[in-house]
Amino acid sequence: MGISLRRIGAPFFYKPLAYLFNKSLATSTVPRQWKNASILPVPKIPSPLNHTDFRPISITPVLCRTLERIVVREFLYPAILDPPAPLSFVDQYAFRPTGSTTAALIALLQTITDLMATDPFVIVIALDFSKAFDTVRHNATLSKMALLNIPDSIYNWLVDFFNDRKHCTVFQGLTSQVMDISASIIQGSAVGPVSYVISASDLTTVTPGNSMHKYADETYIVIPARNAQSREVELDHVTEWAQRNNLKLNRAKSVEIIFQDRRRKSQAQYPPTLPDIHRVTQIKILGVTVTNHLSMSEHVRDVICKCGQSLYAIKVLRSHGMCVDALKDIYRAVVLAKLLYASPAWWGFASTADKQRIEALVRRGVRLGLYGDGDPTATQLVEDADESLFKSIVNNQHHVLRQFLPDLNSHTYSLRPRRHNFILATKTDERNFITIKTIVHKHLLNSAAQFYNVSVHVFIVFYVLPVYTVTFCPTV
């Protein structure tokens, strides 16, 4: 059915569909036809060699997915905002209304930098679960859903949704036999992703001071130096949890990285490596490459290389006659989006040279006629993204990053309007601050440079600041 036909027929379709949806929820019954899915294997890599190189995506009925979205938005999302004691979602940043990879990266990097202020190093273990989405049991997921504050009719509807499911695989024109399934979150459905989030909600650390950050099945354990001896305890706990939930921790693909501030004069003594877990000096976290010194140079180098390839593809499209407006849209949707992906999380860690390389690539787009000369620079785009993210956090008390904001500052007297009412951090040193003396000195030098052929004497007295005398004479 085409889009235009659906729009024309909407006034006639909505009544029977609303009746069908309400009847399904009221009776906690999912139509039998909605439980059949066709699995379409999607390659994970460019040249797949075996079945593990494919991702099984279930093609389910459109009406079922529509009702699933209603159930998730109206019942499951509100329920995970106030979960019971055994479950916790504060460390999960995927498949939530305000969750994103950017939020997950910000939370993880914030935790690491906070710990590095007090500990000589911070250990991060990136866990890998084999086929996590495909092996989680339905009964284990439903037992945790039963703890949520949702109506009985909705819970019973979810039970019926997972019961008696069938699927077949369609690949290269061939269709397999229809088989029953009792595991998998049903990738491609609307209930599936949030179901895994609920399944992993009882996975936490066991040692005080350690923390865990999750984005769907990507899980990171953050351990400060003072708890380095707890690494094996944490991994054993994760292994036991995985066995209870029909999952398998793949230690061979899990990695460990130790972050340390390169400005520290003394080299800390690192703990020995863990068995079967490789220790690395750089790691790709949700698409962003980070080194053990929190450098983003490797990520910038990699993303610029990929954007250069995209620019070449755009030039090929231009040579085939594609219009300029379409090329500009592709440039913004592909190159700029890839270049500034999750920039609010890593831009502050990038060096000046890294930022200059990014700006150079943007100027290259201007020279190619794909980006306007008066359009925002990369720095301005990042600042806009930061401002938008900050506003969404401030205006939404349930935002996943709200926990990282300081306490509100309450006053009994009236103040001029401010951007926010949060308590600012106390200044502890002068290393990251520009003093008034530095600002005045810089201002004087810039002003005097405008009069190259004239000798200028400037005397400024500002409270206790010394007198500045700057003399510029022409060079003969």
CSV table of C-alpha atoms in Angstrom, one decimal:
chain,number,residue,atom,x,y,z
A,1,MET,CA,0.0,0.0,0.0
A,2,GLY,CA,1.5,3.3,-1.1
A,3,ILE,CA,1.9,6.3,1.2
A,4,SER,CA,-0.6,8.4,-0.7
A,5,LEU,CA,-3.3,5.7,-0.4
A,6,ARG,CA,-2.7,5.3,3.3
A,7,ARG,CA,-3.1,9.1,3.8
A,8,ILE,CA,-6.3,9.1,1.7
A,9,GLY,CA,-7.7,6.1,3.5
A,10,ALA,CA,-6.7,7.1,7.1
A,11,PRO,CA,-10.1,8.6,8.0
A,12,PHE,CA,-11.6,5.2,7.1
A,13,PHE,CA,-8.9,2.9,8.5
A,14,TYR,CA,-8.5,4.4,11.9
A,15,LYS,CA,-11.8,3.1,13.4
A,16,PRO,CA,-11.4,-0.6,12.7
A,17,LEU,CA,-7.7,-0.4,13.6
A,18,ALA,CA,-8.4,1.4,16.9
A,19,TYR,CA,-11.0,-1.3,17.7
A,20,LEU,CA,-8.6,-4.1,16.9
A,21,PHE,CA,-5.8,-2.6,19.0
A,22,ASN,CA,-8.1,-1.9,22.0
A,23,LYS,CA,-9.5,-5.4,21.8
A,24,SER,CA,-6.1,-6.9,21.7
A,25,LEU,CA,-4.9,-5.0,24.8
A,26,ALA,CA,-8.2,-5.5,26.7
A,27,THR,CA,-8.1,-9.3,26.2
A,28,SER,CA,-4.3,-9.6,26.4
A,29,THR,CA,-4.4,-11.5,23.1
A,30,VAL,CA,-2.0,-11.1,20.2
A,31,PRO,CA,-3.4,-12.4,16.9
A,32,ARG,CA,-1.8,-15.6,15.8
A,33,GLN,CA,-0.8,-14.1,12.4
A,34,TRP,CA,1.2,-11.4,14.2
A,35,LYS,CA,3.5,-14.0,15.8
A,36,ASN,CA,4.9,-15.3,12.6
A,37,ALA,CA,8.1,-13.6,11.3
A,38,SER,CA,10.4,-14.0,8.3
A,39,ILE,CA,14.0,-13.7,9.2
A,40,LEU,CA,16.1,-11.7,6.7
A,41,PRO,CA,19.9,-12.2,7.4
A,42,VAL,CA,21.7,-8.9,7.1
A,43,PRO,CA,25.5,-9.1,6.7
A,44,LYS,CA,27.6,-7.6,9.6
A,45,ILE,CA,30.7,-7.3,7.4
A,46,PRO,CA,31.2,-6.6,3.7
A,47,SER,CA,32.2,-10.2,2.8
A,48,PRO,CA,30.4,-12.7,5.2
A,49,LEU,CA,31.8,-16.2,5.2
A,50,ASN,CA,29.5,-18.1,7.7
A,51,HIS,CA,26.2,-17.7,9.5
A,52,THR,CA,27.8,-15.8,12.4
A,53,ASP,CA,28.6,-12.9,10.0
A,54,PHE,CA,24.9,-12.2,9.6
A,55,ARG,CA,22.4,-10.4,11.8
A,56,PRO,CA,19.0,-12.0,11.9
A,57,ILE,CA,16.4,-9.3,11.4
A,58,SER,CA,12.8,-10.3,11.8
A,59,ILE,CA,10.2,-9.0,9.3
A,60,THR,CA,7.0,-8.8,11.4
A,61,PRO,CA,3.6,-7.5,10.4
A,62,VAL,CA,3.2,-3.7,10.3
A,63,LEU,CA,0.1,-3.6,12.5
A,64,CYS,CA,1.8,-5.6,15.2
A,65,ARG,CA,4.8,-3.2,15.2
A,66,THR,CA,2.4,-0.3,15.4
A,67,LEU,CA,0.7,-1.7,18.5
A,68,GLU,CA,4.1,-2.6,20.0
A,69,ARG,CA,5.2,1.0,19.8
A,70,ILE,CA,2.1,2.1,21.6
A,71,VAL,CA,2.8,-0.5,24.4
A,72,VAL,CA,6.5,0.6,24.7
A,73,ARG,CA,5.7,4.3,24.7
A,74,GLU,CA,2.7,4.3,27.0
A,75,PHE,CA,3.6,1.5,29.5
A,76,LEU,CA,7.2,0.2,29.4
A,77,TYR,CA,9.0,3.6,29.1
A,78,PRO,CA,7.2,5.1,32.1
A,79,ALA,CA,7.7,1.9,34.1
A,80,ILE,CA,11.5,1.9,33.8
A,81,LEU,CA,11.6,5.4,35.2
A,82,ASP,CA,10.8,4.1,38.6
A,83,PRO,CA,11.8,0.4,38.7
A,84,PRO,CA,11.7,-1.9,41.8
A,85,ALA,CA,14.8,-2.5,43.8
A,86,PRO,CA,16.2,-5.6,41.9
A,87,LEU,CA,16.2,-3.6,38.6
A,88,SER,CA,18.2,-0.5,37.7
A,89,PHE,CA,18.3,1.5,34.5
A,90,VAL,CA,20.5,4.4,35.5
A,91,ASP,CA,23.5,2.8,33.7
A,92,GLN,CA,21.6,1.9,30.5
A,93,TYR,CA,21.7,4.5,27.7
A,94,ALA,CA,20.1,2.6,24.8
A,95,PHE,CA,16.5,2.2,23.8
A,96,ARG,CA,15.2,4.9,26.1
A,97,PRO,CA,13.5,8.2,25.1
A,98,THR,CA,16.5,10.3,25.9
A,99,GLY,CA,19.2,7.7,25.4
A,100,SER,CA,21.8,7.8,22.7
A,101,THR,CA,25.4,6.8,21.9
A,102,THR,CA,26.4,10.4,22.6
A,103,ALA,CA,24.8,10.2,26.1
A,104,ALA,CA,26.5,6.9,26.8
A,105,LEU,CA,29.9,8.3,25.7
A,106,ILE,CA,29.5,11.4,27.8
A,107,ALA,CA,28.6,9.3,30.9
A,108,LEU,CA,31.5,7.0,30.5
A,109,LEU,CA,34.1,9.7,29.8
A,110,GLN,CA,32.7,11.8,32.7
A,111,THR,CA,33.1,8.8,35.1
A,112,ILE,CA,36.6,8.1,33.9
A,113,THR,CA,37.8,11.7,34.2
A,114,ASP,CA,36.2,12.1,37.7
A,115,LEU,CA,38.0,9.0,38.9
A,116,MET,CA,41.3,10.1,37.3
A,117,ALA,CA,41.2,13.2,39.6
A,118,THR,CA,41.7,11.0,42.6
A,119,ASP,CA,43.2,7.8,41.3
A,120,PRO,CA,46.5,7.3,39.4
A,121,PHE,CA,44.7,5.3,36.7
A,122,VAL,CA,41.3,3.9,35.8
A,123,ILE,CA,40.6,0.5,34.4
A,124,VAL,CA,37.8,-0.1,31.8
A,125,ILE,CA,36.8,-3.6,30.7
A,126,ALA,CA,34.7,-3.8,27.6
A,127,LEU,CA,32.6,-7.0,27.8
A,128,ASP,CA,31.5,-9.0,24.8
A,129,PHE,CA,28.4,-11.3,25.0
A,130,SER,CA,28.1,-13.9,22.2
A,131,LYS,CA,24.8,-13.5,20.4
A,132,ALA,CA,23.2,-11.6,23.2
A,133,PHE,CA,20.1,-10.6,21.3
A,134,ASP,CA,19.5,-14.1,20.0
A,135,THR,CA,19.9,-16.3,23.1
A,136,VAL,CA,18.1,-14.4,25.9
A,137,ARG,CA,15.2,-16.5,27.1
A,138,HIS,CA,11.7,-15.3,26.9
A,139,ASN,CA,10.8,-16.6,30.4
A,140,ALA,CA,13.7,-14.8,32.0
A,141,THR,CA,12.7,-11.5,30.3
A,142,LEU,CA,9.1,-11.9,31.3
A,143,SER,CA,10.0,-12.7,35.0
A,144,LYS,CA,11.7,-9.3,35.1
A,145,MET,CA,8.9,-7.5,33.3
A,146,ALA,CA,6.6,-8.9,36.0
A,147,LEU,CA,8.4,-6.7,38.6
A,148,LEU,CA,7.6,-3.5,36.7
A,149,ASN,CA,4.7,-1.3,37.5
A,150,ILE,CA,2.5,-2.0,34.5
A,151,PRO,CA,-1.1,-3.1,34.3
A,152,ASP,CA,-1.8,-6.8,34.5
A,153,SER,CA,-3.5,-6.7,31.1
A,154,ILE,CA,-0.4,-5.3,29.5
A,155,TYR,CA,1.9,-7.8,31.1
A,156,ASN,CA,-0.4,-10.6,30.0
A,157,TRP,CA,-0.3,-9.1,26.5
A,158,LEU,CA,3.5,-9.3,26.6
A,159,VAL,CA,3.3,-12.9,27.8
A,160,ASP,CA,1.1,-13.8,24.9
A,161,PHE,CA,3.3,-11.8,22.5
A,162,PHE,CA,6.4,-14.0,23.3
A,163,ASN,CA,4.5,-17.3,23.5
A,164,ASP,CA,4.1,-19.6,20.5
A,165,ARG,CA,6.2,-17.5,18.2
A,166,LYS,CA,7.3,-18.9,14.9
A,167,HIS,CA,9.8,-17.9,12.3
A,168,CYS,CA,11.3,-18.9,9.0
A,169,THR,CA,14.5,-17.8,7.2
A,170,VAL,CA,14.4,-16.2,3.8
A,171,PHE,CA,17.8,-16.1,2.0
A,172,GLN,CA,18.7,-15.9,-1.7
A,173,GLY,CA,15.2,-16.8,-2.8
A,174,LEU,CA,14.9,-19.8,-0.5
A,175,THR,CA,12.6,-20.2,2.5
A,176,SER,CA,13.3,-22.5,5.4
A,177,GLN,CA,10.7,-24.5,7.4
A,178,VAL,CA,8.7,-22.7,10.0
A,179,MET,CA,10.1,-23.3,13.5
A,180,ASP,CA,9.1,-22.5,17.0
A,181,ILE,CA,11.3,-20.2,19.1
A,182,SER,CA,11.6,-19.7,22.9
A,183,ALA,CA,14.6,-17.3,22.9
A,184,SER,CA,15.7,-14.1,21.1
A,185,ILE,CA,14.4,-10.6,21.6
A,186,ILE,CA,13.0,-10.7,18.0
A,187,GLN,CA,15.3,-8.2,16.3
A,188,GLY,CA,13.2,-5.9,14.1
A,189,SER,CA,10.2,-5.7,16.5
A,190,ALA,CA,9.4,-2.7,18.7
A,191,VAL,CA,9.2,-4.6,21.9
A,192,GLY,CA,12.5,-6.5,21.3
A,193,PRO,CA,15.0,-3.7,22.1
A,194,VAL,CA,13.4,-2.6,25.4
A,195,SER,CA,13.0,-6.2,26.3
A,196,TYR,CA,16.8,-6.7,26.3
A,197,VAL,CA,17.2,-3.5,28.3
A,198,ILE,CA,14.9,-5.0,30.9
A,199,SER,CA,16.7,-8.3,30.8
A,200,ALA,CA,20.1,-6.6,31.5
A,201,SER,CA,18.7,-4.3,34.2
A,202,ASP,CA,19.8,-6.5,37.1
A,203,LEU,CA,23.4,-6.7,36.0
A,204,THR,CA,25.4,-4.4,38.3
A,205,THR,CA,28.8,-4.3,39.9
A,206,VAL,CA,29.5,-5.9,43.2
A,207,THR,CA,32.4,-3.8,44.6
A,208,PRO,CA,31.6,-0.3,46.0
A,209,GLY,CA,33.4,2.3,43.9
A,210,ASN,CA,33.1,0.4,40.6
A,211,SER,CA,30.5,1.3,38.0
A,212,MET,CA,28.9,-0.1,34.9
A,213,HIS,CA,27.9,1.6,31.7
A,214,LYS,CA,25.6,-0.1,29.1
A,215,TYR,CA,24.5,0.6,25.6
A,216,ALA,CA,22.2,-2.3,24.8
A,217,ASP,CA,24.5,-5.3,25.0
A,218,GLU,CA,27.7,-3.3,24.9
A,219,THR,CA,28.8,-3.2,28.6
A,220,TYR,CA,31.7,-1.5,30.2
A,221,ILE,CA,33.0,-2.0,33.8
A,222,VAL,CA,34.8,1.0,35.2
A,223,ILE,CA,37.2,0.2,38.0
A,224,PRO,CA,39.4,2.8,39.8
A,225,ALA,CA,43.0,2.0,40.7
A,226,ARG,CA,42.1,1.5,44.4
A,227,ASN,CA,39.8,-1.4,43.4
A,228,ALA,CA,42.1,-3.0,40.8
A,229,GLN,CA,42.1,-6.3,42.8
A,230,SER,CA,38.3,-6.6,42.2
A,231,ARG,CA,38.6,-7.2,38.4
A,232,GLU,CA,38.3,-11.0,38.7
A,233,VAL,CA,35.4,-10.7,41.2
A,234,GLU,CA,33.5,-8.5,38.8
A,235,LEU,CA,34.1,-10.8,35.8
A,236,ASP,CA,33.1,-13.9,37.8
A,237,HIS,CA,29.9,-12.1,38.8
A,238,VAL,CA,29.2,-11.2,35.1
A,239,THR,CA,29.8,-14.8,34.1
A,240,GLU,CA,27.3,-16.1,36.7
A,241,TRP,CA,24.7,-13.6,35.6
A,242,ALA,CA,25.2,-14.5,31.9
A,243,GLN,CA,24.7,-18.2,32.7
A,244,ARG,CA,21.5,-17.5,34.6
A,245,ASN,CA,20.2,-15.6,31.6
A,246,ASN,CA,21.3,-18.1,28.9
A,247,LEU,CA,24.1,-15.8,27.7
A,248,LYS,CA,27.8,-16.4,27.3
A,249,LEU,CA,30.6,-13.9,28.2
A,250,ASN,CA,33.2,-14.1,25.4
A,251,ARG,CA,36.4,-13.3,27.3
A,252,ALA,CA,38.5,-13.7,24.1
A,253,LYS,CA,36.7,-10.7,22.5
A,254,SER,CA,36.5,-8.7,25.7
A,255,VAL,CA,39.3,-6.2,26.2
A,256,GLU,CA,40.9,-4.2,29.0
A,257,ILE,CA,42.3,-0.6,28.8
A,258,ILE,CA,43.9,1.4,31.5
A,259,PHE,CA,43.5,5.2,31.3
A,260,GLN,CA,46.1,7.5,32.8
A,261,ASP,CA,46.7,11.2,32.8
A,262,ARG,CA,49.8,11.8,30.7
A,263,ARG,CA,50.6,14.9,32.7
A,264,ARG,CA,51.4,12.8,35.8
A,265,LYS,CA,55.1,12.8,36.4
A,266,SER,CA,55.2,9.4,38.1
A,267,GLN,CA,54.3,6.2,36.2
A,268,ALA,CA,51.8,4.1,38.2
A,269,GLN,CA,52.3,0.4,38.6
A,270,TYR,CA,49.6,-1.4,36.6
A,271,PRO,CA,48.0,-4.6,37.8
A,272,PRO,CA,48.9,-7.8,35.9
A,273,THR,CA,46.9,-8.7,32.8
A,274,LEU,CA,43.7,-10.8,33.2
A,275,PRO,CA,43.7,-14.3,31.7
A,276,ASP,CA,42.0,-14.6,28.3
A,277,ILE,CA,41.4,-10.8,28.2
A,278,HIS,CA,43.7,-8.7,25.9
A,279,ARG,CA,45.0,-5.4,27.2
A,280,VAL,CA,44.9,-2.6,24.6
A,281,THR,CA,46.2,1.0,24.4
A,282,GLN,CA,43.2,2.3,22.4
A,283,ILE,CA,39.6,1.2,22.2
A,284,LYS,CA,36.6,2.0,20.0
A,285,ILE,CA,33.7,2.8,22.2
A,286,LEU,CA,30.4,3.1,20.3
A,287,GLY,CA,32.2,4.2,17.1
A,288,VAL,CA,34.7,6.6,18.8
A,289,THR,CA,38.3,5.6,19.1
A,290,VAL,CA,39.9,6.6,22.4
A,291,THR,CA,43.5,6.1,23.5
A,292,ASN,CA,44.7,5.2,27.0
A,293,HIS,CA,45.6,8.9,27.5
A,294,LEU,CA,42.1,10.1,26.4
A,295,SER,CA,43.4,11.4,23.1
A,296,MET,CA,41.0,11.7,20.1
A,297,SER,CA,43.7,12.1,17.4
A,298,GLU,CA,43.3,8.5,16.2
A,299,HIS,CA,39.5,9.0,16.0
A,300,VAL,CA,39.9,12.2,14.1
A,301,ARG,CA,42.4,10.6,11.7
A,302,ASP,CA,40.0,7.7,11.0
A,303,VAL,CA,36.9,9.8,10.5
A,304,ILE,CA,38.7,12.3,8.2
A,305,CYS,CA,39.8,9.3,6.1
A,306,LYS,CA,36.3,8.0,5.8
A,307,CYS,CA,34.9,11.5,5.0
A,308,GLY,CA,37.5,11.8,2.3
A,309,GLN,CA,36.2,8.6,0.7
A,310,SER,CA,32.6,10.0,0.9
A,311,LEU,CA,33.7,13.2,-0.8
A,312,TYR,CA,35.2,11.2,-3.7
A,313,ALA,CA,31.9,9.4,-4.0
A,314,ILE,CA,30.0,12.7,-4.1
A,315,LYS,CA,32.3,13.9,-6.9
A,316,VAL,CA,31.5,10.8,-8.8
A,317,LEU,CA,27.8,11.6,-8.4
A,318,ARG,CA,28.4,15.1,-9.6
A,319,SER,CA,30.2,13.8,-12.7
A,320,HIS,CA,27.1,11.7,-13.5
A,321,GLY,CA,24.9,14.9,-13.5
A,322,MET,CA,23.4,15.0,-10.0
A,323,CYS,CA,22.0,18.4,-9.2
A,324,VAL,CA,23.9,20.7,-6.7
A,325,ASP,CA,21.1,20.8,-4.1
A,326,ALA,CA,21.0,17.0,-3.9
A,327,LEU,CA,24.8,16.9,-3.6
A,328,LYS,CA,24.7,19.5,-0.7
A,329,ASP,CA,22.0,17.4,1.0
A,330,ILE,CA,24.3,14.3,0.7
A,331,TYR,CA,27.2,16.2,2.0
A,332,ARG,CA,25.4,17.3,5.1
A,333,ALA,CA,23.7,13.9,5.7
A,334,VAL,CA,26.9,11.8,5.2
A,335,VAL,CA,30.1,13.8,5.5
A,336,LEU,CA,29.1,16.3,8.3
A,337,ALA,CA,27.1,13.7,10.2
A,338,LYS,CA,30.0,11.3,10.1
A,339,LEU,CA,32.5,14.0,10.9
A,340,LEU,CA,30.7,15.4,14.0
A,341,TYR,CA,29.1,12.1,15.2
A,342,ALA,CA,28.9,12.2,19.0
A,343,SER,CA,30.9,15.4,19.0
A,344,PRO,CA,29.5,16.7,22.3
A,345,ALA,CA,31.2,13.7,24.0
A,346,TRP,CA,34.7,13.9,22.5
A,347,TRP,CA,35.2,17.4,21.1
A,348,GLY,CA,36.5,18.7,24.5
A,349,PHE,CA,39.2,16.0,24.5
A,350,ALA,CA,40.4,16.8,20.9
A,351,SER,CA,43.6,18.8,20.6
A,352,THR,CA,43.9,22.1,18.6
A,353,ALA,CA,45.5,20.3,15.8
A,354,ASP,CA,42.7,17.8,15.6
A,355,LYS,CA,40.1,20.6,15.5
A,356,GLN,CA,42.1,22.3,12.7
A,357,ARG,CA,42.1,19.2,10.6
A,358,ILE,CA,38.3,19.0,11.0
A,359,GLU,CA,37.9,22.6,10.0
A,360,ALA,CA,40.1,22.0,7.0
A,361,LEU,CA,37.9,19.2,5.8
A,362,VAL,CA,34.8,21.5,6.2
A,363,ARG,CA,36.6,24.2,4.1
A,364,ARG,CA,37.3,21.6,1.5
A,365,GLY,CA,33.6,21.1,1.2
A,366,VAL,CA,33.2,24.9,0.7
A,367,ARG,CA,35.8,24.8,-2.1
A,368,LEU,CA,33.9,22.0,-3.8
A,369,GLY,CA,30.7,24.0,-3.7
A,370,LEU,CA,29.0,21.5,-1.3
A,371,TYR,CA,28.9,23.8,1.7
A,372,GLY,CA,28.2,27.5,1.8
A,373,ASP,CA,31.0,30.0,2.7
A,374,GLY,CA,28.7,31.6,5.3
A,375,ASP,CA,27.5,28.3,6.8
A,376,PRO,CA,28.5,27.4,10.3
A,377,THR,CA,32.0,26.1,10.9
A,378,ALA,CA,32.6,22.7,12.7
A,379,THR,CA,33.2,24.5,15.9
A,380,GLN,CA,29.9,26.4,15.7
A,381,LEU,CA,28.0,23.2,14.8
A,382,VAL,CA,29.5,21.5,17.9
A,383,GLU,CA,28.6,24.5,20.1
A,384,ASP,CA,25.0,24.3,18.7
A,385,ALA,CA,24.9,20.6,19.5
A,386,ASP,CA,26.2,21.2,23.0
A,387,GLU,CA,23.6,23.9,23.6
A,388,SER,CA,20.8,21.7,22.3
A,389,LEU,CA,21.9,18.8,24.5
A,390,PHE,CA,22.2,20.9,27.6
A,391,LYS,CA,18.7,22.4,27.1
A,392,SER,CA,17.2,19.0,26.7
A,393,ILE,CA,18.9,17.8,29.9
A,394,VAL,CA,17.8,20.9,31.9
A,395,ASN,CA,14.2,20.8,30.6
A,396,ASN,CA,13.8,17.1,31.2
A,397,GLN,CA,14.1,15.8,34.8
A,398,HIS,CA,14.1,12.2,33.4
A,399,HIS,CA,17.0,12.7,31.0
A,400,VAL,CA,19.6,9.9,31.2
A,401,LEU,CA,22.3,12.5,31.8
A,402,ARG,CA,20.4,14.4,34.4
A,403,GLN,CA,22.3,12.5,37.2
A,404,PHE,CA,25.5,14.2,36.2
A,405,LEU,CA,24.2,17.8,36.8
A,406,PRO,CA,25.0,19.5,40.1
A,407,ASP,CA,22.3,20.4,42.6
A,408,LEU,CA,20.0,23.3,42.0
A,409,ASN,CA,20.8,26.6,43.8
A,410,SER,CA,17.7,27.9,45.6
A,411,HIS,CA,17.5,31.6,46.5
A,412,THR,CA,14.9,33.4,48.5
A,413,TYR,CA,15.6,36.7,46.7
A,414,SER,CA,15.1,37.7,43.2
A,415,LEU,CA,18.0,37.5,40.7
A,416,ARG,CA,18.4,38.4,37.1
A,417,PRO,CA,17.5,35.7,34.6
A,418,ARG,CA,20.2,33.1,34.1
A,419,ARG,CA,20.7,30.2,31.8
A,420,HIS,CA,20.4,27.7,34.6
A,421,ASN,CA,20.2,27.6,38.4
A,422,PHE,CA,22.7,24.8,39.1
A,423,ILE,CA,25.5,25.2,41.6
A,424,LEU,CA,28.8,25.8,39.8
A,425,ALA,CA,31.9,23.8,40.6
A,426,THR,CA,34.3,25.5,43.0
A,427,LYS,CA,37.5,26.8,41.4
A,428,THR,CA,40.5,24.9,42.9
A,429,ASP,CA,43.5,26.1,40.8
A,430,GLU,CA,44.5,28.6,38.2
A,431,ARG,CA,45.6,26.1,35.5
A,432,ASN,CA,42.4,26.3,33.4
A,433,PHE,CA,41.5,29.9,34.0
A,434,ILE,CA,42.7,33.1,32.3
A,435,THR,CA,43.4,35.9,34.8
A,436,ILE,CA,42.4,39.5,34.4
A,437,LYS,CA,46.1,40.4,34.1
A,438,THR,CA,46.5,38.1,31.1
A,439,ILE,CA,43.4,39.5,29.4
A,440,VAL,CA,44.6,43.1,29.8
A,441,HIS,CA,48.1,42.2,28.5
A,442,LYS,CA,46.7,40.5,25.5
A,443,HIS,CA,44.3,43.3,24.8
A,444,LEU,CA,47.2,45.8,24.9
A,445,LEU,CA,49.4,43.8,22.5
A,446,ASN,CA,46.5,43.5,20.0
A,447,SER,CA,45.7,47.2,20.2
A,448,ALA,CA,49.4,48.3,19.8
A,449,ALA,CA,49.9,46.0,16.8
A,450,GLN,CA,47.4,48.1,14.8
A,451,PHE,CA,49.8,51.1,14.9
A,452,TYR,CA,52.9,49.6,13.4
A,453,ASN,CA,54.6,52.8,12.3
A,454,VAL,CA,53.8,54.8,15.5
A,455,SER,CA,55.4,54.5,18.9
A,456,VAL,CA,52.6,53.8,21.3
A,457,HIS,CA,52.8,54.2,25.1
A,458,VAL,CA,49.9,52.7,27.1
A,459,PHE,CA,49.5,53.2,30.8
A,460,ILE,CA,46.7,51.3,32.6
A,461,VAL,CA,46.2,51.1,36.2
A,462,PHE,CA,43.5,48.7,37.4
A,463,TYR,CA,43.4,48.4,41.2
A,464,VAL,CA,46.5,46.4,42.1
A,465,LEU,CA,47.6,45.5,38.5
A,466,PRO,CA,51.0,46.8,37.5
A,467,VAL,CA,51.5,49.5,34.9
A,468,TYR,CA,52.0,48.2,31.4
A,469,THR,CA,54.1,50.1,29.0
A,470,VAL,CA,54.2,48.8,25.5
A,471,THR,CA,56.4,50.5,22.8
A,472,PHE,CA,56.4,49.5,19.2
A,473,CYS,CA,58.9,51.1,16.8
A,474,PRO,CA,59.0,50.7,13.1
A,475,THR,CA,61.7,48.4,11.7
A,476,VAL,CA,64.2,50.2,9.5
